[in-house]
CSV table of C-alpha atoms and ligand atoms in Angstrom, one decimal:
chain,number,residue,atom,x,y,z
A,1,MET,CA,0.0,0.0,0.0
A,2,MET,CA,1.3,3.4,-0.9
A,3,ASP,CA,2.2,5.3,2.3
A,4,TYR,CA,4.5,8.2,1.2
A,5,LYS,CA,7.1,7.4,3.9
A,6,ASN,CA,10.3,9.0,2.7
A,7,PRO,CA,13.5,9.1,4.7
A,8,ALA,CA,15.1,11.2,1.9
A,9,LEU,CA,13.1,14.2,2.9
A,10,THR,CA,15.7,15.1,5.6
A,11,LEU,CA,17.6,18.3,5.7
A,12,PRO,CA,21.4,18.4,6.1
A,13,GLU,CA,22.6,19.1,9.6
A,14,ASN,CA,23.1,22.8,10.4
A,15,HIS,CA,20.8,23.8,7.6
A,16,ASN,CA,19.6,27.3,7.7
A,17,LYS,CA,16.1,27.0,6.1
A,18,GLN,CA,13.3,29.4,6.8
A,19,GLY,CA,10.1,30.6,5.0
A,20,VAL,CA,6.4,31.3,5.3
A,21,ILE,CA,3.6,29.5,3.6
A,22,SER,CA,-0.2,30.3,3.7
A,23,TRP,CA,-3.2,28.4,2.4
A,24,LYS,CA,-6.9,28.9,2.5
A,25,SER,CA,-8.9,25.7,2.4
A,26,PRO,CA,-12.7,25.2,2.5
A,27,SER,CA,-15.0,22.8,4.3
A,28,ASN,CA,-17.0,20.3,2.3
A,29,ILE,CA,-20.5,18.7,2.7
A,30,ALA,CA,-20.9,15.0,2.0
A,31,LEU,CA,-23.9,13.8,-0.1
A,32,VAL,CA,-23.2,10.1,0.4
A,33,LYS,CA,-21.8,10.0,3.9
A,34,TYR,CA,-18.6,8.4,5.2
A,35,TRP,CA,-19.7,6.8,8.5
A,36,GLY,CA,-17.6,3.9,9.8
A,37,LYS,CA,-13.9,3.5,9.5
A,38,TYR,CA,-11.1,0.9,10.1
A,39,GLY,CA,-7.3,0.8,10.2
A,40,ILE,CA,-5.7,4.2,10.0
A,41,GLN,CA,-8.5,6.4,8.9
A,42,LEU,CA,-9.7,4.2,6.1
A,43,PRO,CA,-13.4,4.5,5.2
A,44,ARG,CA,-15.8,1.5,5.4
A,45,ASN,CA,-17.7,2.9,2.3
A,46,PRO,CA,-17.1,5.4,-0.5
A,47,SER,CA,-18.4,9.0,-0.1
A,48,ILE,CA,-18.9,12.0,-2.3
A,49,SER,CA,-19.0,15.7,-1.3
A,50,LEU,CA,-19.5,19.2,-2.7
A,51,THR,CA,-16.6,21.5,-1.9
A,52,LEU,CA,-17.7,24.7,-0.1
A,53,ASP,CA,-16.5,28.2,-0.5
A,54,GLN,CA,-17.4,30.6,2.4
A,55,ALA,CA,-16.7,28.2,5.2
A,56,TYR,CA,-12.9,28.0,5.2
A,57,THR,CA,-9.7,28.0,7.2
A,58,GLU,CA,-6.7,30.2,6.5
A,59,THR,CA,-3.4,28.9,7.9
A,60,LYS,CA,-0.1,30.6,7.9
A,61,MET,CA,3.0,28.4,8.7
A,62,LYS,CA,6.3,30.1,9.4
A,63,TYR,CA,9.3,27.7,9.6
A,64,THR,CA,12.8,28.4,10.8
A,65,SER,CA,15.8,26.3,11.8
A,66,GLN,CA,15.7,27.8,15.4
A,67,LYS,CA,14.5,24.5,16.9
A,68,THR,CA,14.5,24.1,20.7
A,69,LYS,CA,14.2,20.4,21.2
A,70,ASP,CA,15.5,17.3,19.4
A,71,LYS,CA,13.1,14.6,18.2
A,72,GLU,CA,10.0,16.6,19.0
A,73,ILE,CA,7.6,18.7,17.1
A,74,ASP,CA,8.4,22.3,17.9
A,75,ILE,CA,5.4,24.5,17.3
A,76,GLU,CA,3.7,27.6,18.6
A,77,PHE,CA,0.0,27.7,17.5
A,78,PHE,CA,-2.2,30.8,17.4
A,79,PHE,CA,-6.0,30.3,16.8
A,80,GLU,CA,-7.7,33.5,15.7
A,81,GLY,CA,-4.7,35.6,16.9
A,82,LYS,CA,-4.4,34.0,20.4
A,83,PRO,CA,-2.1,31.3,21.6
A,84,ASN,CA,-4.0,28.1,21.9
A,85,GLU,CA,-2.3,25.3,23.8
A,86,ALA,CA,-5.1,22.8,23.5
A,87,PHE,CA,-5.0,23.0,19.6
A,88,ALA,CA,-1.2,23.1,19.7
A,89,ALA,CA,-1.1,19.8,21.6
A,90,LYS,CA,-3.4,18.2,19.0
A,91,ILE,CA,-1.3,19.5,16.1
A,92,ARG,CA,1.9,18.4,17.7
A,93,LYS,CA,0.5,14.9,18.1
A,94,PHE,CA,-0.7,14.9,14.5
A,95,MET,CA,2.6,16.2,13.1
A,96,LEU,CA,4.5,13.7,15.1
A,97,SER,CA,2.3,10.9,13.6
A,98,ILE,CA,3.3,12.0,10.0
A,99,SER,CA,7.0,12.6,10.7
A,100,ASP,CA,7.9,9.5,8.8
A,101,ILE,CA,6.2,11.1,5.7
A,102,PHE,CA,7.9,14.4,6.3
A,103,PRO,CA,11.1,13.7,8.4
A,104,PHE,CA,12.2,17.4,8.0
A,105,ILE,CA,9.4,18.5,10.4
A,106,LEU,CA,11.5,17.2,13.2
A,107,GLN,CA,14.3,19.6,12.1
A,108,LEU,CA,12.3,22.8,12.1
A,109,LYS,CA,10.5,25.2,14.4
A,110,PHE,CA,7.0,26.2,13.3
A,111,ILE,CA,4.8,29.2,14.2
A,112,ILE,CA,1.3,28.5,12.9
A,113,HIS,CA,-1.6,31.0,12.8
A,114,SER,CA,-5.0,29.7,11.9
A,115,GLU,CA,-8.4,31.4,11.4
A,116,ASN,CA,-11.8,30.2,10.4
A,117,SER,CA,-14.2,32.2,8.3
A,118,PHE,CA,-17.1,31.0,10.4
A,119,PRO,CA,-17.6,31.5,14.1
A,120,HIS,CA,-15.9,28.9,16.2
A,121,SER,CA,-19.0,28.2,18.2
A,122,SER,CA,-21.3,27.8,15.2
A,123,GLY,CA,-21.3,24.0,15.5
A,124,ILE,CA,-19.8,23.8,12.0
A,125,ALA,CA,-17.2,21.1,11.8
A,126,SER,CA,-13.9,22.9,11.2
A,127,SER,CA,-11.7,19.7,10.9
A,128,ALA,CA,-12.1,19.4,7.1
A,129,SER,CA,-11.0,23.0,6.4
A,130,SER,CA,-8.4,23.2,9.1
A,131,MET,CA,-6.7,19.8,8.5
A,132,SER,CA,-6.7,20.4,4.7
A,133,ALA,CA,-5.2,23.8,5.2
A,134,LEU,CA,-2.5,22.5,7.6
A,135,SER,CA,-1.7,19.6,5.3
A,136,LEU,CA,-1.3,21.9,2.3
A,137,CYS,CA,1.1,24.1,4.3
A,138,ILE,CA,3.3,21.1,5.2
A,139,CYS,CA,3.3,19.8,1.6
A,140,SER,CA,4.2,23.3,0.4
A,141,VAL,CA,7.1,23.4,2.9
A,142,GLU,CA,8.3,20.1,1.5
A,143,ASN,CA,8.1,21.5,-2.0
A,144,GLU,CA,10.1,24.7,-1.0
A,145,LEU,CA,12.8,22.6,0.7
A,146,PHE,CA,13.0,19.7,-1.8
A,147,GLY,CA,11.2,20.7,-5.0
A,148,THR,CA,9.3,17.4,-4.9
A,149,LEU,CA,5.7,18.6,-5.3
A,150,SER,CA,6.0,21.2,-8.0
A,151,ASP,CA,3.0,20.0,-10.0
A,152,GLN,CA,-0.4,20.8,-8.7
A,153,LYS,CA,-1.8,17.2,-9.1
A,154,SER,CA,1.0,15.6,-6.9
A,155,LEU,CA,0.6,18.4,-4.3
A,156,MET,CA,-3.1,18.0,-4.0
A,157,GLU,CA,-3.0,14.2,-3.9
A,158,LYS,CA,-0.4,14.1,-1.2
A,159,ALA,CA,-2.2,16.9,0.7
A,160,SER,CA,-5.4,14.9,0.5
A,161,TYR,CA,-3.6,11.7,1.8
A,162,VAL,CA,-2.2,13.7,4.7
A,163,SER,CA,-5.5,15.5,5.4
A,164,ARG,CA,-7.2,12.1,5.6
A,165,LEU,CA,-4.8,11.0,8.4
A,166,GLY,CA,-5.9,14.1,10.3
A,167,SER,CA,-9.6,13.9,9.7
A,168,GLY,CA,-11.1,11.5,7.2
A,169,SER,CA,-13.6,13.8,5.5
A,170,ALA,CA,-10.9,16.5,5.2
A,171,CYS,CA,-9.3,14.6,2.3
A,172,ARG,CA,-12.3,15.6,0.1
A,173,SER,CA,-11.7,19.4,0.6
A,174,LEU,CA,-8.8,19.7,-1.8
A,175,PHE,CA,-10.6,19.7,-5.2
A,176,PRO,CA,-12.9,22.1,-7.1
A,177,HIS,CA,-16.6,21.6,-6.9
A,178,ALA,CA,-16.8,17.9,-5.9
A,179,SER,CA,-14.7,15.0,-4.6
A,180,ILE,CA,-15.0,11.2,-4.2
A,181,TRP,CA,-13.2,9.3,-1.5
A,182,GLY,CA,-13.2,5.5,-1.1
A,183,GLU,CA,-12.9,2.5,-3.3
A,184,THR,CA,-16.0,1.8,-5.4
A,185,ALA,CA,-16.7,-0.7,-8.1
A,186,VAL,CA,-17.9,2.1,-10.4
A,187,MET,CA,-14.6,4.0,-10.5
A,188,ASN,CA,-11.2,2.5,-10.8
A,189,LYS,CA,-9.2,5.5,-9.8
A,190,ALA,CA,-11.1,6.1,-6.5
A,191,SER,CA,-9.0,5.2,-3.5
A,192,ASN,CA,-9.4,4.7,0.3
A,193,LEU,CA,-6.1,6.6,0.8
A,194,PHE,CA,-7.1,10.0,-0.7
A,195,GLY,CA,-9.9,11.9,-2.3
A,196,ILE,CA,-10.0,12.4,-6.1
A,197,PRO,CA,-11.4,15.4,-8.0
A,198,TYR,CA,-14.9,14.9,-9.4
A,199,GLY,CA,-16.0,18.4,-10.4
A,200,ASP,CA,-15.4,18.1,-14.1
A,201,GLU,CA,-17.5,15.0,-14.4
A,202,ILE,CA,-20.7,16.4,-13.0
A,203,ASP,CA,-23.3,18.7,-14.6
A,204,PRO,CA,-22.2,22.4,-14.3
A,205,ILE,CA,-25.5,23.1,-12.5
A,206,PHE,CA,-23.7,21.8,-9.4
A,207,HIS,CA,-20.7,24.1,-9.8
A,208,SER,CA,-22.8,27.0,-8.5
A,209,PHE,CA,-25.1,25.1,-6.1
A,210,HIS,CA,-26.0,26.8,-2.9
A,211,ASP,CA,-25.5,25.3,0.6
A,212,ASP,CA,-27.1,27.5,3.2
A,213,ILE,CA,-26.1,26.2,6.6
A,214,LEU,CA,-29.0,26.8,9.0
A,215,ILE,CA,-27.6,26.8,12.5
A,216,VAL,CA,-30.0,24.9,14.8
A,217,ASN,CA,-27.6,24.7,17.7
A,218,GLN,CA,-24.2,26.3,18.1
A,219,GLY,CA,-23.0,24.1,21.0
A,220,GLU,CA,-20.6,21.3,20.9
A,221,LYS,CA,-22.0,17.9,19.9
A,222,PRO,CA,-22.7,15.5,22.8
A,223,VAL,CA,-21.2,12.6,20.8
A,224,SER,CA,-18.2,13.3,18.6
A,225,SER,CA,-17.7,12.0,15.1
A,226,ARG,CA,-14.8,9.9,16.3
A,227,ALA,CA,-17.1,8.2,18.8
A,228,GLY,CA,-19.9,7.9,16.2
A,229,HIS,CA,-17.6,6.1,13.7
A,230,ALA,CA,-16.5,3.7,16.4
A,231,LEU,CA,-20.1,2.9,17.3
A,232,MET,CA,-20.6,1.6,13.8
A,233,GLU,CA,-18.5,-1.5,14.7
A,234,GLY,CA,-21.3,-2.8,16.9
A,235,ASN,CA,-24.2,-1.6,14.8
A,236,ASP,CA,-26.5,-4.3,13.4
A,237,TYR,CA,-27.1,-2.3,10.3
A,238,ALA,CA,-23.4,-1.7,9.5
A,239,GLU,CA,-22.9,-4.3,6.7
A,240,PRO,CA,-26.1,-3.5,4.8
A,241,ARG,CA,-25.4,0.2,5.3
A,242,TYR,CA,-21.9,-0.1,3.6
A,243,GLN,CA,-23.5,-1.9,0.6
A,244,GLN,CA,-26.3,0.7,0.5
A,245,ALA,CA,-23.7,3.5,0.4
A,246,ASN,CA,-22.0,1.9,-2.6
A,247,ASP,CA,-25.3,1.5,-4.4
A,248,ARG,CA,-26.3,5.1,-3.7
A,249,LEU,CA,-22.9,6.5,-4.7
A,250,ALA,CA,-23.3,4.8,-8.1
A,251,ARG,CA,-26.8,6.1,-8.6
A,252,LEU,CA,-25.9,9.6,-7.3
A,253,ILE,CA,-23.0,10.1,-9.6
A,254,ASP,CA,-25.1,9.0,-12.5
A,255,ALA,CA,-27.7,11.6,-11.6
A,256,MET,CA,-25.1,14.3,-11.1
A,257,LYS,CA,-23.6,13.6,-14.5
A,258,LYS,CA,-27.0,14.0,-16.1
A,259,GLY,CA,-28.0,17.0,-13.9
A,260,ASP,CA,-31.0,15.0,-12.7
A,261,LEU,CA,-31.9,17.1,-9.7
A,262,GLU,CA,-34.9,15.0,-8.6
A,263,THR,CA,-32.8,11.8,-8.2
A,264,PHE,CA,-30.0,13.9,-6.6
A,265,GLY,CA,-32.5,15.2,-4.0
A,266,ILE,CA,-34.0,11.8,-3.2
A,267,ILE,CA,-30.6,10.2,-2.6
A,268,THR,CA,-29.1,13.1,-0.8
A,269,GLU,CA,-32.0,13.4,1.7
A,270,ASN,CA,-32.1,9.6,2.2
A,271,GLU,CA,-28.4,9.7,3.0
A,272,ALA,CA,-28.8,12.4,5.6
A,273,LEU,CA,-31.6,10.6,7.4
A,274,THR,CA,-29.8,7.3,7.1
A,275,LEU,CA,-26.7,8.8,8.9
A,276,HIS,CA,-29.0,9.9,11.7
A,277,ALA,CA,-30.8,6.6,11.8
A,278,LEU,CA,-27.4,4.9,12.2
A,279,MET,CA,-26.9,7.0,15.3
A,280,MET,CA,-30.3,6.1,16.6
A,281,THR,CA,-29.5,2.4,16.1
A,282,SER,CA,-26.1,2.4,17.7
A,283,HIS,CA,-25.4,0.9,21.1
A,284,PRO,CA,-25.7,3.2,23.0
A,285,ALA,CA,-28.2,5.0,20.8
A,286,TYR,CA,-28.1,8.7,20.5
A,287,ILE,CA,-29.9,11.5,18.7
A,288,LEU,CA,-28.2,14.6,17.3
A,289,MET,CA,-31.1,16.1,15.6
A,290,GLN,CA,-33.2,18.6,17.5
A,291,PRO,CA,-36.8,19.7,17.3
A,292,ASN,CA,-36.0,22.6,15.0
A,293,SER,CA,-34.0,20.3,12.7
A,294,LEU,CA,-37.2,18.3,12.2
A,295,GLU,CA,-39.3,21.4,11.9
A,296,MET,CA,-37.0,22.7,9.2
A,297,ILE,CA,-37.0,19.4,7.3
A,298,ASN,CA,-40.8,19.4,7.3
A,299,ARG,CA,-41.0,23.0,6.1
A,300,ILE,CA,-38.5,22.3,3.3
A,301,LYS,CA,-40.6,19.3,2.1
A,302,THR,CA,-43.8,21.3,2.2
A,303,PHE,CA,-42.3,24.2,0.4
A,304,ARG,CA,-41.0,21.8,-2.3
A,305,GLU,CA,-44.3,20.1,-2.7
A,306,GLU,CA,-46.1,23.5,-3.0
A,307,THR,CA,-43.7,25.1,-5.4
A,308,ASN,CA,-42.1,22.2,-7.2
A,309,LEU,CA,-38.7,23.9,-6.8
A,310,PRO,CA,-35.6,21.6,-6.5
A,311,ILE,CA,-34.6,22.5,-2.9
A,312,TYR,CA,-33.2,19.7,-0.7
A,313,PHE,CA,-31.6,19.2,2.7
A,314,THR,CA,-28.7,17.3,4.1
A,315,LEU,CA,-27.2,17.1,7.6
A,316,ASP,CA,-23.7,16.5,9.0
A,317,ALA,CA,-23.2,14.6,12.2
A,318,GLY,CA,-25.1,17.4,14.1
A,319,PRO,CA,-28.4,19.2,14.3
A,320,ASN,CA,-27.7,21.9,11.6
A,321,ILE,CA,-29.5,21.7,8.3
A,322,HIS,CA,-27.7,22.3,5.0
A,323,LEU,CA,-30.1,23.6,2.4
A,324,LEU,CA,-29.1,22.7,-1.2
A,325,TYR,CA,-30.5,24.3,-4.3
A,326,PRO,CA,-29.3,25.5,-7.7
A,327,HIS,CA,-28.4,29.1,-8.2
A,328,HIS,CA,-31.1,29.9,-10.7
A,329,ILE,CA,-33.9,29.5,-8.0
A,330,TYR,CA,-32.2,31.8,-5.4
A,331,ASP,CA,-34.7,34.6,-5.8
A,332,LYS,CA,-37.6,32.2,-5.4
A,333,VAL,CA,-36.3,30.4,-2.3
A,334,ASN,CA,-34.8,33.4,-0.5
A,335,PRO,CA,-38.1,34.8,0.8
A,336,PHE,CA,-39.0,31.3,2.2
A,337,ILE,CA,-35.5,31.0,3.9
A,338,GLN,CA,-36.0,34.4,5.4
A,339,SER,CA,-39.5,34.0,6.7
A,340,GLU,CA,-39.7,30.2,7.5
A,341,LEU,CA,-36.3,29.0,8.2
A,342,ILE,CA,-34.1,31.7,9.7
A,343,PRO,CA,-36.6,32.3,12.6
A,344,LEU,CA,-35.9,28.6,13.6
A,345,CYS,CA,-32.1,29.1,13.7
A,346,GLU,CA,-30.3,29.8,17.0
A,347,ASP,CA,-29.8,33.5,17.2
A,348,GLU,CA,-31.1,33.6,13.5
A,349,MET,CA,-27.7,32.3,12.5
A,350,ILE,CA,-27.2,31.2,8.9
A,351,ILE,CA,-24.0,30.7,6.9
A,352,ARG,CA,-24.8,31.3,3.2
A,353,ASP,CA,-22.4,29.1,1.3
A,354,GLN,CA,-21.9,27.9,-2.2
A,355,VAL,CA,-19.9,25.3,-4.1
A,356,GLY,CA,-16.4,26.6,-4.6
A,357,GLN,CA,-13.1,26.1,-6.3
A,358,GLY,CA,-11.2,24.4,-3.6
A,359,PRO,CA,-8.0,25.6,-1.8
A,360,SER,CA,-5.9,28.6,-2.8
A,361,LYS,CA,-2.4,29.5,-1.9
A,362,LEU,CA,-2.2,32.9,-0.4
B,1,PMV,O1,-14.1,13.3,9.0
B,1,PMV,P1,-14.8,12.9,10.3
B,1,PMV,O2,-14.2,11.8,11.0
B,1,PMV,O3,-15.1,14.2,11.1
B,1,PMV,O4,-16.3,12.3,9.9
B,1,PMV,C1,-17.2,13.1,9.2
B,1,PMV,C2,-18.4,12.3,9.0
B,1,PMV,C3,-19.6,13.0,8.3
B,1,PMV,O5,-19.4,14.4,8.3
B,1,PMV,C4,-20.9,12.8,9.1
B,1,PMV,C5,-19.8,12.5,6.9
B,1,PMV,C6,-18.9,12.9,5.9
B,1,PMV,O6,-18.7,12.1,5.0
B,1,PMV,O7,-18.3,14.0,5.9
């Protein structure tokens, strides 16, 4: 199995390297969900996501040779301008875990500044954008020091591989418009190790799709995604679920190639509810949806029935509703969002997002 371990990426002793790298990287929203993993962050089933635009992380990584300790990751980490030791500890652990891929990170000191475009307390998962931004910075440092990742494709593929090790779904944030992660019978090049770009294969209607994130609750989730994945191991529905995800992925990509919004909507909504059904059938069972999540789902369905407009919902592993619709119906759905959905949001909070181009180097 490819693993990118490379002892050759070591700097000479007494090197005097320094530099600064910055990347902006977005979050993504899964349509067919990754839920259940094995080994080192390998997915039990393939998933597909839309790449977002407005929900992103900007990470600036400064590296110097002024290292204080040997054989340890030497970082200072600032989140939104302030030193953050809790995040620093997590990043140190992550960077140590990938030091056989990037041996030079044991030879440098890093000062990392990271900021999210969305409020930290919004209940929006930041791991996809933050892990992909961090991984891109590390890959770019490799390229500055060794010239080994000068073409965009190799850079993105390696950054996707490394992002996956940090947070599975992060590996899908690296590509314009859409990405697939996980082996599937319908696509030879799809891999469990990294995400692949899929934006060029789908109908352009999806390139400007909206994803309005309706914040039902801003608090931290009572059960983390990590714990949720682990609970799939004892779930009676796990095996049929993995088969179902494969079947749905095949049908969804077919619908997305054709621009068939109705089939897209049926599969996307079924996936969201299946994800939450899996939580409700875990041992112990748990529920992350809240009364207003259900109220919003019902209002979206009623509005769709009354207007025949292609407006659909999905959910992450949390109570917030992602509202998906094509750009050309924006003017028609906006009054409904304003009058029927925003009043159900906590503090009327909504993040108006859209499908985007993927990461950019700053
Ligand atoms: O990447 P993780 O471990 O945070 O898991 C994310 C799981 C879902 O967001 C619920 C689904 C997905 O495919 O993104």
